[in-house]
Structures are given as structure tokens and as C-alpha cells.
mmCIF file of C-alpha atoms in Angstrom:
data_model
loop_
_atom_site.group_PDB
_atom_site.id
_atom_site.type_symbol
_atom_site.label_atom_id
_atom_site.label_comp_id
_atom_site.label_asym_id
_atom_site.label_seq_id
_atom_site.Cartn_x
_atom_site.Cartn_y
_atom_site.Cartn_z
ATOM 1 C CA LYS A 130 -0.043 0.054 0.002
ATOM 2 C CA GLU A 131 2.838 2.311 0.963
ATOM 3 C CA VAL A 132 4.730 1.891 -2.472
ATOM 4 C CA ALA A 133 1.398 2.207 -4.430
ATOM 5 C CA GLU A 134 0.830 5.518 -2.772
ATOM 6 C CA ILE A 135 4.230 6.976 -3.495
ATOM 7 C CA LEU A 136 4.923 5.531 -6.929
ATOM 8 C CA LEU A 137 3.250 6.657 -10.181
ATOM 9 C CA PRO A 138 3.712 5.644 -13.789
ATOM 10 C CA LEU A 139 5.648 7.932 -15.865
ATOM 11 C CA ARG A 140 6.092 7.541 -19.679
ATOM 12 C CA LEU A 141 9.463 8.705 -20.867
ATOM 13 C CA SER A 142 9.002 7.415 -24.443
ATOM 14 C CA PRO A 143 6.499 5.465 -26.385
ATOM 15 C CA ASP A 144 8.109 2.269 -25.345
ATOM 16 C CA GLU A 145 9.395 3.212 -21.788
ATOM 17 C CA ILE A 146 7.301 3.559 -18.627
ATOM 18 C CA VAL A 147 9.075 4.124 -15.382
ATOM 19 C CA ASP A 148 8.047 4.503 -11.687
ATOM 20 C CA LEU A 149 8.026 8.047 -10.544
ATOM 21 C CA TYR A 150 8.519 8.782 -6.880
ATOM 22 C CA ALA A 151 5.686 11.291 -6.290
ATOM 23 C CA ARG A 152 7.047 12.837 -3.275
ATOM 24 C CA SER A 153 10.232 13.678 -4.972
ATOM 25 C CA ILE A 154 8.732 16.274 -7.426
ATOM 26 C CA ASN A 155 10.319 19.757 -6.889
ATOM 27 C CA LYS A 156 10.446 22.811 -8.900
ATOM 28 C CA SER A 157 13.196 25.401 -9.061
ATOM 29 C CA ASP A 158 12.785 28.483 -11.443
ATOM 30 C CA GLY A 159 10.406 26.741 -13.807
ATOM 31 C CA THR A 160 12.259 23.604 -13.883
ATOM 32 C CA TYR A 161 11.007 20.247 -12.398
ATOM 33 C CA PHE A 162 13.183 17.862 -10.552
ATOM 34 C CA PHE A 163 12.012 14.325 -9.664
ATOM 35 C CA ALA A 164 13.403 10.730 -8.790
ATOM 36 C CA PHE A 165 12.155 7.706 -10.677
ATOM 37 C CA ARG A 166 12.916 4.022 -10.760
ATOM 38 C CA GLN A 167 13.492 1.946 -13.869
ATOM 39 C CA GLY A 168 13.831 -1.589 -12.810
ATOM 40 C CA ALA A 169 16.231 -1.720 -9.860
ATOM 41 C CA GLU A 170 17.938 1.419 -10.897
ATOM 42 C CA ARG A 171 16.967 4.822 -9.473
ATOM 43 C CA CYS A 172 17.565 8.099 -11.401
ATOM 44 C CA LEU A 173 17.241 11.877 -11.177
ATOM 45 C CA GLY A 174 14.919 13.344 -13.807
ATOM 46 C CA ILE A 175 14.881 17.012 -14.958
ATOM 47 C CA LEU A 176 12.234 18.539 -17.027
ATOM 48 C CA ALA A 177 12.859 22.275 -18.001
ATOM 49 C CA GLU A 178 10.178 24.669 -19.556
ATOM 50 C CA LYS A 179 12.985 25.788 -21.914
ATOM 51 C CA PRO A 180 15.292 23.293 -23.455
ATOM 52 C CA ASP A 181 18.231 25.730 -23.237
ATOM 53 C CA ASP A 182 17.703 26.324 -19.553
ATOM 54 C CA PRO A 183 21.242 26.748 -18.063
ATOM 55 C CA VAL A 184 20.449 24.625 -14.970
ATOM 56 C CA LEU A 185 20.418 21.583 -17.235
ATOM 57 C CA ASN A 186 24.187 22.025 -17.899
ATOM 58 C CA LEU A 187 24.812 21.782 -14.148
ATOM 59 C CA PHE A 188 23.794 18.093 -14.048
ATOM 60 C CA GLN A 189 25.441 15.191 -15.807
ATOM 61 C CA GLY A 190 23.155 13.003 -17.770
ATOM 62 C CA THR A 191 21.434 12.169 -21.115
ATOM 63 C CA SER A 192 18.561 14.006 -22.771
ATOM 64 C CA LEU A 193 15.542 12.091 -23.865
ATOM 65 C CA PRO A 194 14.190 14.113 -26.888
ATOM 66 C CA SER A 195 10.819 12.145 -27.018
ATOM 67 C CA SER A 196 9.877 13.452 -23.386
ATOM 68 C CA GLY A 197 12.231 16.531 -22.946
ATOM 69 C CA VAL A 198 13.409 14.724 -19.651
ATOM 70 C CA LYS A 199 17.156 14.626 -18.810
ATOM 71 C CA ARG A 200 17.995 11.491 -17.119
ATOM 72 C CA CYS A 201 20.898 11.649 -14.428
ATOM 73 C CA ASP A 202 22.745 9.134 -12.500
ATOM 74 C CA LEU A 203 22.802 9.493 -8.675
ATOM 75 C CA SER A 204 26.432 10.666 -8.846
ATOM 76 C CA VAL A 205 28.556 12.431 -6.499
ATOM 77 C CA GLU A 206 28.612 15.481 -8.894
ATOM 78 C CA ASN A 207 24.839 15.415 -9.259
ATOM 79 C CA ALA A 208 24.268 15.152 -5.564
ATOM 80 C CA GLU A 209 26.407 18.288 -4.953
ATOM 81 C CA GLN A 210 24.399 20.165 -7.528
ATOM 82 C CA LEU A 211 21.144 19.012 -5.908
ATOM 83 C CA ARG A 212 22.231 20.262 -2.391
ATOM 84 C CA ARG A 213 23.044 23.553 -3.905
ATOM 85 C CA LEU A 214 19.501 23.869 -5.322
ATOM 86 C CA PHE A 215 17.442 22.596 -2.505
ATOM 87 C CA ASP A 216 18.276 23.358 1.148
ATOM 88 C CA PHE A 217 16.397 20.392 2.620
ATOM 89 C CA THR A 218 18.764 17.919 0.967
ATOM 90 C CA ARG A 219 21.777 19.425 2.921
ATOM 91 C CA PRO A 220 22.614 18.032 6.470
ATOM 92 C CA ARG A 221 21.918 20.499 9.216
ATOM 93 C CA LEU A 222 22.491 20.840 12.953
ATOM 94 C CA MET A 223 20.060 19.029 15.086
ATOM 95 C CA GLY A 224 20.856 20.896 18.469
ATOM 96 C CA LEU A 225 18.643 19.776 21.446
ATOM 97 C CA GLU A 226 15.674 18.469 19.286
ATOM 98 C CA THR A 227 14.639 14.931 19.869
ATOM 99 C CA SER A 228 16.627 12.829 17.324
ATOM 100 C CA TYR A 229 17.259 9.257 16.322
ATOM 101 C CA GLY A 230 20.370 7.885 14.937
ATOM 102 C CA LEU A 231 19.463 5.958 11.710
ATOM 103 C CA GLY A 232 22.924 4.875 10.471
ATOM 104 C CA ASP A 233 22.434 3.196 7.092
ATOM 105 C CA ARG A 234 25.298 0.728 7.093
ATOM 106 C CA LEU A 235 25.100 -0.346 3.454
ATOM 107 C CA GLY A 236 23.358 2.605 1.803
ATOM 108 C CA LEU A 237 20.078 0.913 1.203
ATOM 109 C CA ALA A 238 17.680 1.671 4.057
ATOM 110 C CA ASN A 239 17.507 5.454 4.247
ATOM 111 C CA PRO A 240 14.179 5.803 2.440
ATOM 112 C CA ALA A 241 12.623 3.166 4.763
ATOM 113 C CA HIS A 242 14.012 5.074 7.538
ATOM 114 C CA LEU A 243 12.505 8.295 6.556
ATOM 115 C CA ARG A 244 8.980 6.578 6.021
ATOM 116 C CA ALA A 245 9.285 5.057 9.526
ATOM 117 C CA ILE A 246 10.081 8.358 11.157
ATOM 118 C CA ARG A 247 7.753 10.646 9.190
ATOM 119 C CA ALA A 248 5.162 12.536 11.308
ATOM 120 C CA THR A 249 6.654 11.265 14.720
ATOM 121 C CA GLY A 250 8.187 14.562 15.495
ATOM 122 C CA ILE A 251 11.603 12.914 15.952
ATOM 123 C CA LYS A 252 14.406 14.367 13.741
ATOM 124 C CA ALA A 253 16.514 11.973 11.712
ATOM 125 C CA ILE A 254 20.261 11.696 12.129
ATOM 126 C CA LEU A 255 20.302 9.976 8.671
ATOM 127 C CA ALA A 256 23.961 9.946 7.737
ATOM 128 C CA GLN A 257 25.700 8.288 10.671
ATOM 129 C CA GLN A 258 28.853 6.113 10.141
ATOM 130 C CA SER A 259 32.011 5.498 12.140
ATOM 131 C CA ILE A 260 35.367 5.210 10.606
ATOM 132 C CA ARG A 261 35.439 1.626 11.683
ATOM 133 C CA GLU A 262 32.159 0.946 9.885
ATOM 134 C CA LEU A 263 33.321 2.690 6.770
ATOM 135 C CA GLU A 264 36.424 0.587 6.641
ATOM 136 C CA ARG A 265 34.415 -2.598 7.055
ATOM 137 C CA THR A 266 31.876 -1.721 4.379
ATOM 138 C CA GLN A 267 34.516 -0.062 2.092
ATOM 139 C CA ARG A 268 32.414 3.059 1.782
ATOM 140 C CA THR A 269 33.392 6.748 1.980
ATOM 141 C CA PRO A 270 32.048 9.476 4.052
ATOM 142 C CA GLN A 271 30.919 11.317 0.855
ATOM 143 C CA GLU A 272 28.961 8.180 -0.188
ATOM 144 C CA VAL A 273 27.173 8.194 3.027
ATOM 145 C CA VAL A 274 26.053 11.724 2.873
ATOM 146 C CA ASP A 275 25.133 11.384 -0.852
ATOM 147 C CA VAL A 276 22.866 8.427 -0.111
ATOM 148 C CA ALA A 277 21.162 10.531 2.469
ATOM 149 C CA THR A 278 20.760 13.341 0.074
ATOM 150 C CA TRP A 279 19.108 11.176 -2.552
ATOM 151 C CA ALA A 280 16.955 9.624 0.149
ATOM 152 C CA VAL A 281 15.470 12.869 1.348
ATOM 153 C CA PHE A 282 14.987 14.056 -2.090
ATOM 154 C CA GLN A 283 13.182 10.818 -3.156
ATOM 155 C CA GLU A 284 11.040 10.945 -0.078
ATOM 156 C CA GLY A 285 10.330 14.599 0.030
ATOM 157 C CA TYR A 286 11.450 14.783 3.474
ATOM 158 C CA ARG A 287 11.760 18.413 4.571
ATOM 159 C CA ASP A 288 12.010 18.198 8.200
ATOM 160 C CA GLY A 289 15.739 18.407 8.183
ATOM 161 C CA TYR A 290 18.372 15.550 8.880
ATOM 162 C CA GLY A 291 21.727 15.301 10.479
ATOM 163 C CA ALA A 292 25.021 13.904 9.413
ATOM 164 C CA ASP A 293 27.026 12.308 12.321
ATOM 165 C CA GLY A 294 30.743 11.392 11.992
ATOM 166 C CA ASP A 295 30.435 8.625 14.674
ATOM 167 C CA HIS A 296 32.975 7.274 16.958
ATOM 168 C CA LEU A 297 35.914 9.565 15.959
ATOM 169 C CA LYS A 298 39.003 8.602 17.799
ATOM 170 C CA THR A 299 41.873 10.783 16.264
ATOM 171 C CA VAL A 300 42.208 14.192 14.713
ATOM 172 C CA ASP A 301 42.752 12.436 11.375
ATOM 173 C CA ASP A 302 39.329 10.897 11.659
ATOM 174 C CA ILE A 303 37.812 14.590 11.957
ATOM 175 C CA ASP A 304 39.614 15.520 8.616
ATOM 176 C CA VAL A 305 38.255 12.493 6.929
ATOM 177 C CA VAL A 306 34.600 13.497 7.529
ATOM 178 C CA VAL A 307 34.514 17.147 7.379
ATOM 179 C CA PRO A 308 34.816 17.504 3.504
ATOM 180 C CA ALA A 309 31.784 15.266 3.011
ATOM 181 C CA GLY A 310 29.522 17.584 4.872
ATOM 182 C CA PHE A 311 29.419 15.940 8.389
ATOM 183 C CA ARG A 312 28.425 18.577 10.802
ATOM 184 C CA MET A 313 27.902 16.474 13.964
ATOM 185 C CA PHE A 314 31.142 15.018 15.472
ATOM 186 C CA THR A 315 31.048 12.208 17.990
ATOM 187 C CA PHE A 316 34.351 12.042 19.777
ATOM 188 C CA ASP A 317 35.045 8.653 21.171
ATOM 189 C CA PRO A 318 37.837 8.811 23.721
ATOM 190 C CA GLY A 319 37.092 5.306 24.960
ATOM 191 C CA ASP A 320 40.727 4.134 24.588
ATOM 192 C CA HIS A 321 41.585 6.699 27.297
ATOM 193 C CA VAL A 322 39.138 5.499 29.950
ATOM 194 C CA VAL A 323 40.891 3.750 32.874
ATOM 195 C CA ASN A 324 38.431 1.033 33.289
ATOM 196 C CA GLU A 325 40.254 -0.493 36.261
ATOM 197 C CA ALA A 326 39.573 2.651 38.319
ATOM 198 C CA ASP A 327 36.348 1.277 39.585
ATOM 199 C CA HIS A 328 38.470 -1.292 41.581
ATOM 200 C CA LEU A 329 41.633 0.513 42.512
ATOM 201 C CA PRO A 330 42.327 1.613 46.123
ATOM 202 C CA LEU A 331 42.354 5.207 46.978
ATOM 203 C CA ASP A 332 46.102 5.554 47.190
ATOM 204 C CA GLU A 333 46.557 4.085 43.721
ATOM 205 C CA LEU A 334 43.828 6.506 42.492
ATOM 206 C CA ARG A 335 45.652 9.457 43.835
ATOM 207 C CA ARG A 336 48.716 8.234 42.254
ATOM 208 C CA ARG A 337 47.027 8.049 38.858
ATOM 209 C CA VAL A 338 45.431 11.380 39.280
ATOM 210 C CA ASP A 339 48.870 12.952 39.969
ATOM 211 C CA SER A 340 49.882 11.965 36.442
ATOM 212 C CA LEU A 341 47.064 13.687 34.752
ATOM 213 C CA PRO A 342 48.074 16.500 32.179
ATOM 214 C CA TRP A 343 46.737 19.301 34.589
ATOM 215 C CA ASP A 344 48.140 22.014 32.343
ATOM 216 C CA THR A 345 45.837 20.866 29.431
ATOM 217 C CA LEU A 346 42.992 20.573 31.989
ATOM 218 C CA LYS A 347 43.683 24.141 33.370
ATOM 219 C CA THR A 348 43.075 23.040 36.910
ATOM 220 C CA ASP A 349 44.391 20.852 39.676
ATOM 221 C CA LEU A 350 43.173 18.164 42.100
ATOM 222 C CA ASP A 351 42.544 20.632 44.893
ATOM 223 C CA SER A 352 40.373 22.874 42.671
ATOM 224 C CA CYS A 353 38.437 19.879 41.541
ATOM 225 C CA LEU A 354 37.739 18.631 45.128
ATOM 226 C CA SER A 355 36.550 22.203 46.033
ATOM 227 C CA ARG A 356 34.135 22.220 43.035
ATOM 228 C CA TYR A 357 32.658 18.789 43.746
ATOM 229 C CA ALA A 358 33.497 17.059 46.938
ATOM 230 C CA ASP A 359 30.733 17.082 49.644
ATOM 231 C CA LYS A 360 28.625 19.409 47.638
ATOM 232 C CA LYS A 361 24.933 19.166 46.941
ATOM 233 C CA ILE A 362 24.505 19.238 43.236
ATOM 234 C CA ARG A 363 20.796 19.523 42.628
ATOM 235 C CA LEU A 364 19.885 18.439 39.020
ATOM 236 C CA SER A 365 16.194 18.504 39.464
ATOM 237 C CA ASP A 366 13.523 18.565 42.162
ATOM 238 C CA GLU A 367 13.683 14.828 42.444
ATOM 239 C CA PHE A 368 17.479 14.231 42.002
ATOM 240 C CA THR A 369 20.541 15.508 43.847
ATOM 241 C CA LEU A 370 24.156 14.352 43.656
ATOM 242 C CA GLU A 371 26.328 14.438 46.748
ATOM 243 C CA PRO A 372 29.705 12.973 45.813
ATOM 244 C CA ASN A 373 32.455 12.727 48.464
ATOM 245 C CA SER A 374 36.190 13.212 47.807
ATOM 246 C CA SER A 375 36.760 9.469 46.918
ATOM 247 C CA GLU A 376 34.206 9.623 44.117
ATOM 248 C CA VAL A 377 35.755 12.792 42.832
ATOM 249 C CA VAL A 378 39.182 11.232 42.773
ATOM 250 C CA ARG A 379 37.949 7.961 41.183
ATOM 251 C CA GLY A 380 36.039 9.929 38.472
ATOM 252 C CA LEU A 381 39.092 12.037 37.632
ATOM 253 C CA ALA A 382 41.297 8.806 37.682
ATOM 254 C CA LYS A 383 38.758 7.254 35.326
ATOM 255 C CA TYR A 384 37.960 10.041 32.831
ATOM 256 C CA GLY A 385 40.853 12.591 33.316
ATOM 257 C CA PHE A 386 42.699 11.456 30.289
ATOM 258 C CA VAL A 387 39.397 11.350 28.469
ATOM 259 C CA LEU A 388 38.961 15.019 29.204
ATOM 260 C CA ALA A 389 42.432 15.813 27.934
ATOM 261 C CA HIS A 390 41.884 13.945 24.754
ATOM 262 C CA VAL A 391 38.597 15.623 24.118
ATOM 263 C CA VAL A 392 40.379 19.081 24.446
ATOM 264 C CA GLU A 393 42.934 17.934 21.869
ATOM 265 C CA MET A 394 40.184 16.928 19.457
ATOM 266 C CA TYR A 395 38.076 19.901 19.916
ATOM 267 C CA THR A 396 41.128 22.326 19.369
ATOM 268 C CA HIS A 397 41.919 20.733 16.206
ATOM 269 C CA LEU A 398 38.353 20.966 15.047
ATOM 270 C CA GLN A 399 38.100 24.593 16.021
ATOM 271 C CA GLU A 400 41.443 25.589 14.590
ATOM 272 C CA ASN A 401 41.215 23.708 11.292
ATOM 273 C CA HIS A 402 37.576 23.846 10.543
ATOM 274 C CA SER A 403 36.405 27.128 12.003
ATOM 275 C CA ASN A 404 34.329 28.132 9.144
ATOM 276 C CA ILE A 405 31.611 25.339 9.507
ATOM 277 C CA PRO A 406 28.660 24.867 11.884
ATOM 278 C CA LYS A 407 29.284 22.134 14.210
ATOM 279 C CA GLU A 408 27.968 20.185 17.194
ATOM 280 C CA LEU A 409 29.535 17.692 19.504
ATOM 281 C CA GLU A 410 28.736 14.515 21.094
ATOM 282 C CA LEU A 411 30.922 12.583 23.492
ATOM 283 C CA SER A 412 30.627 8.808 23.518
ATOM 284 C CA VAL A 413 32.190 6.483 26.166
ATOM 285 C CA ASP A 414 29.502 3.860 25.634
ATOM 286 C CA GLU A 415 31.918 1.100 24.390
ATOM 287 C CA THR A 416 34.009 0.777 27.549
ATOM 288 C CA ASP A 417 34.075 -1.894 30.066
ATOM 289 C CA ALA A 418 33.473 0.526 33.150
ATOM 290 C CA VAL A 419 29.999 1.805 33.743
ATOM 291 C CA THR A 420 29.557 5.753 33.917
ATOM 292 C CA THR A 421 27.939 6.634 37.113
ATOM 293 C CA PRO A 422 25.549 9.568 37.298
ATOM 294 C CA PHE A 423 28.217 11.709 39.155
ATOM 295 C CA GLU A 424 30.962 10.880 36.630
ATOM 296 C CA HIS A 425 28.471 11.891 33.938
ATOM 297 C CA TYR A 426 28.090 15.107 35.620
ATOM 298 C CA LEU A 427 31.839 15.650 36.240
ATOM 299 C CA VAL A 428 32.849 15.008 32.615
ATOM 300 C CA THR A 429 30.127 17.385 31.076
ATOM 301 C CA SER A 430 30.927 19.964 33.856
ATOM 302 C CA GLU A 431 34.563 20.025 33.292
ATOM 303 C CA LEU A 432 34.279 20.162 29.595
ATOM 304 C CA LYS A 433 31.837 23.155 29.998
ATOM 305 C CA ARG A 434 34.457 24.860 32.243
ATOM 306 C CA LEU A 435 36.928 24.313 29.429
ATOM 307 C CA GLY A 436 34.734 26.035 26.827
ATOM 308 C CA ILE A 437 33.487 22.898 25.223
ATOM 309 C CA GLU A 438 29.730 22.589 24.825
ATOM 310 C CA LEU A 439 28.192 19.257 24.210
ATOM 311 C CA THR A 440 24.965 18.601 22.513
ATOM 312 C CA SER A 441 24.838 14.990 23.823
ATOM 313 C CA LEU A 442 26.781 12.338 25.837
ATOM 314 C CA ALA A 443 26.608 8.687 25.362
ATOM 315 C CA PRO A 444 27.550 7.240 28.751
ATOM 316 C CA ARG A 445 28.358 3.360 29.519
ATOM 317 C CA PHE A 446 25.078 2.344 30.974
ATOM 318 C CA VAL A 447 24.739 -0.610 33.289
ATOM 319 C CA GLY A 448 24.002 -4.001 31.564
ATOM 320 C CA ASP A 449 24.695 -4.741 27.797
ATOM 321 C CA PHE A 450 22.770 -3.857 24.743
ATOM 322 C CA TYR A 451 22.585 -6.143 21.811
ATOM 323 C CA LYS A 452 20.702 -6.149 18.444
ATOM 324 C CA GLY A 453 17.539 -8.016 18.474
ATOM 325 C CA ILE A 454 17.356 -8.859 22.241
ATOM 326 C CA ASP A 455 17.921 -5.059 23.272
ATOM 327 C CA PHE A 456 19.112 -5.318 26.908
ATOM 328 C CA ARG A 457 20.687 -7.884 29.215
ATOM 329 C CA GLY A 458 21.151 -6.902 32.848
ATOM 330 C CA ASP A 459 19.359 -5.469 35.865
ATOM 331 C CA ILE A 460 16.531 -3.609 34.335
ATOM 332 C CA GLU A 461 15.507 -1.847 37.545
ATOM 333 C CA LEU A 462 19.090 -0.568 38.041
ATOM 334 C CA PHE A 463 19.098 0.622 34.537
ATOM 335 C CA LYS A 464 15.815 2.463 35.052
ATOM 336 C CA ALA A 465 17.198 4.190 38.158
ATOM 337 C CA GLU A 466 20.440 5.048 36.360
#
């Protein structure tokens, strides 16, 4: 039923009828743009009121004299031209709107993702891939963004979508995704988490904390203790944190090098890509050690003190998450956390 509603027959020649994606029809200065499917192949169609319309020269393709339509492949070059013409085909910042990461690992599912999310009020982070996933699937960042571009055009999705360079571990990772149009950057400093901090004695934790790069963090242990230890941190009417000095030291031992690495990543992003809009997520969800509520607060507060604003943070929750079975662990503890 869904397919029947969005596909219409379109005659390109006396002998050729294709499936037109009805939601894709857009007009720019008298020229119509639309997506259509011929067998398993999807194409961009352009129909100009005047055959000498200069916009036709911007797109690579083949003119079909019998219909006046120019048939164009879904190429890198044509995707770039489409983004220049239609704002809604370009990734944008999501900010604090409710959003959902819909990473299309193979480049096939984005139209289905958009049909699933339409009219829910949830924004789509449509182009979402990590460097690891790109390497495993042998795709490029540009391909991921282009697939999202064609999907929103085909589906007529105008609510805005995001492009997230996911699980970026190095400054080189940042430089790989920026040229493709990614504007959300998920830093993954998981390699710098001291997982064993949860079980170390206090004297060992203090020794670890003494070795932190305090110059990078622009603070010291005494200052951190004065900010957090034995303070009532009221987050809502129902929830207050009251960390003691041991919890502060443990949190710093566990995440201090994380903070320093994020400073390095953020500094590189600002200094080398200052001309682009950007938003940040911090992800420590693939580590062994669980993030406590106070450690969540400690990390975000210290980054804010350093001038680094996060849009979101992915902590390591209690339990384990899996495809298909979702969650394994203490569900009541997970709810409380």
C-alpha cells in the first residue's frame, strides 16, 4: 500500500514507462526535478520549461528528446548540485531537538528509515557512520552523505536531517569526515578511559590522578575537590548528587585522560575547521566500566568549564545492549541510572 501511494507511472518514451516517486517532485525557477525508478535502478529526472535552461548543464546526464526529460545518474557530482539547489537535501545541525540515529550501514535503508520516522516529531540523524564501519563496508564519508541526500529528495522529507561522524577517535578521523559535509562530530575517547579505576584502592587512584595532564585541563586536584566534593548538586526537584572526595578522585582517575583527549580533538576541530557549523557528542559507551551519574556530571561540567559545549553524551550504562534482544542486565537498576 505504501509503495502504491508513492509510485506513479511516468512515460519517458512510447516504449518506456518508469516508476515516478511522487513525493520527490520539486520545482526550481520553472524547472522540475524528480526521482524515478527503472527496474532496480534509481535516477534523477529533470524537465525544463525551456530546452536551453542553463540549469540543465549543471547536471550530468542524457537528454531524452521524446519526453524532454534529462536522465541523470545518482552521482557524486549530481548530488552536490542538488544540495546547492534544495536546502532540505543538505545536512543541518539538530541541536537539542529529539533525534534518532538511523545509520544506514550499506546505503540501502534510508528511504525506509524516513518513512518510519515521518510524522513522529523525531528528527533523523540519517547519515551516521564511524570510521570503523566505513572501513568494514568499504564506503566513503561522501557516499554516506550522498545516499542521505538522494533519500530525502526521493521521499520529499523536508524536516531536516543530521550527518554524524560517529566514534571519531583521532584528529585525522575528523579531517576525513568534514569535507563530505558531516556537521555532528561524535568524539570517542574510549581508549583513554581507565576501566580499572572502579576497583583500585584510593592511594593508587591518587597516584594516577597526580599523573594527569593538569596544564591541558587548566586546573588541579584541589580545585576539583573544592568544586565537587561534599557539595549538593541539585539537577532537578527529584534528583541531587552528593559526591564525596573519594568519588571525585575516582572519577578523575577514570576520565581525566578522556577530558584531555577531548580538548585535543576539539582544539583541532576549531583551529582547522572554524568556518563550518558544528555540534559535539561525547561517546564512552563502548568501554568496560560503567559511567556513574556523578561521573556523567563531572565530565560534562569539566568540559563546559574548558569552553567545550556538548549537544549530547553517550555514557556506558549498566548492563549490555545487543541487536535483537535489546538489553541484558538488571532492568530496574538501568531505569534508576
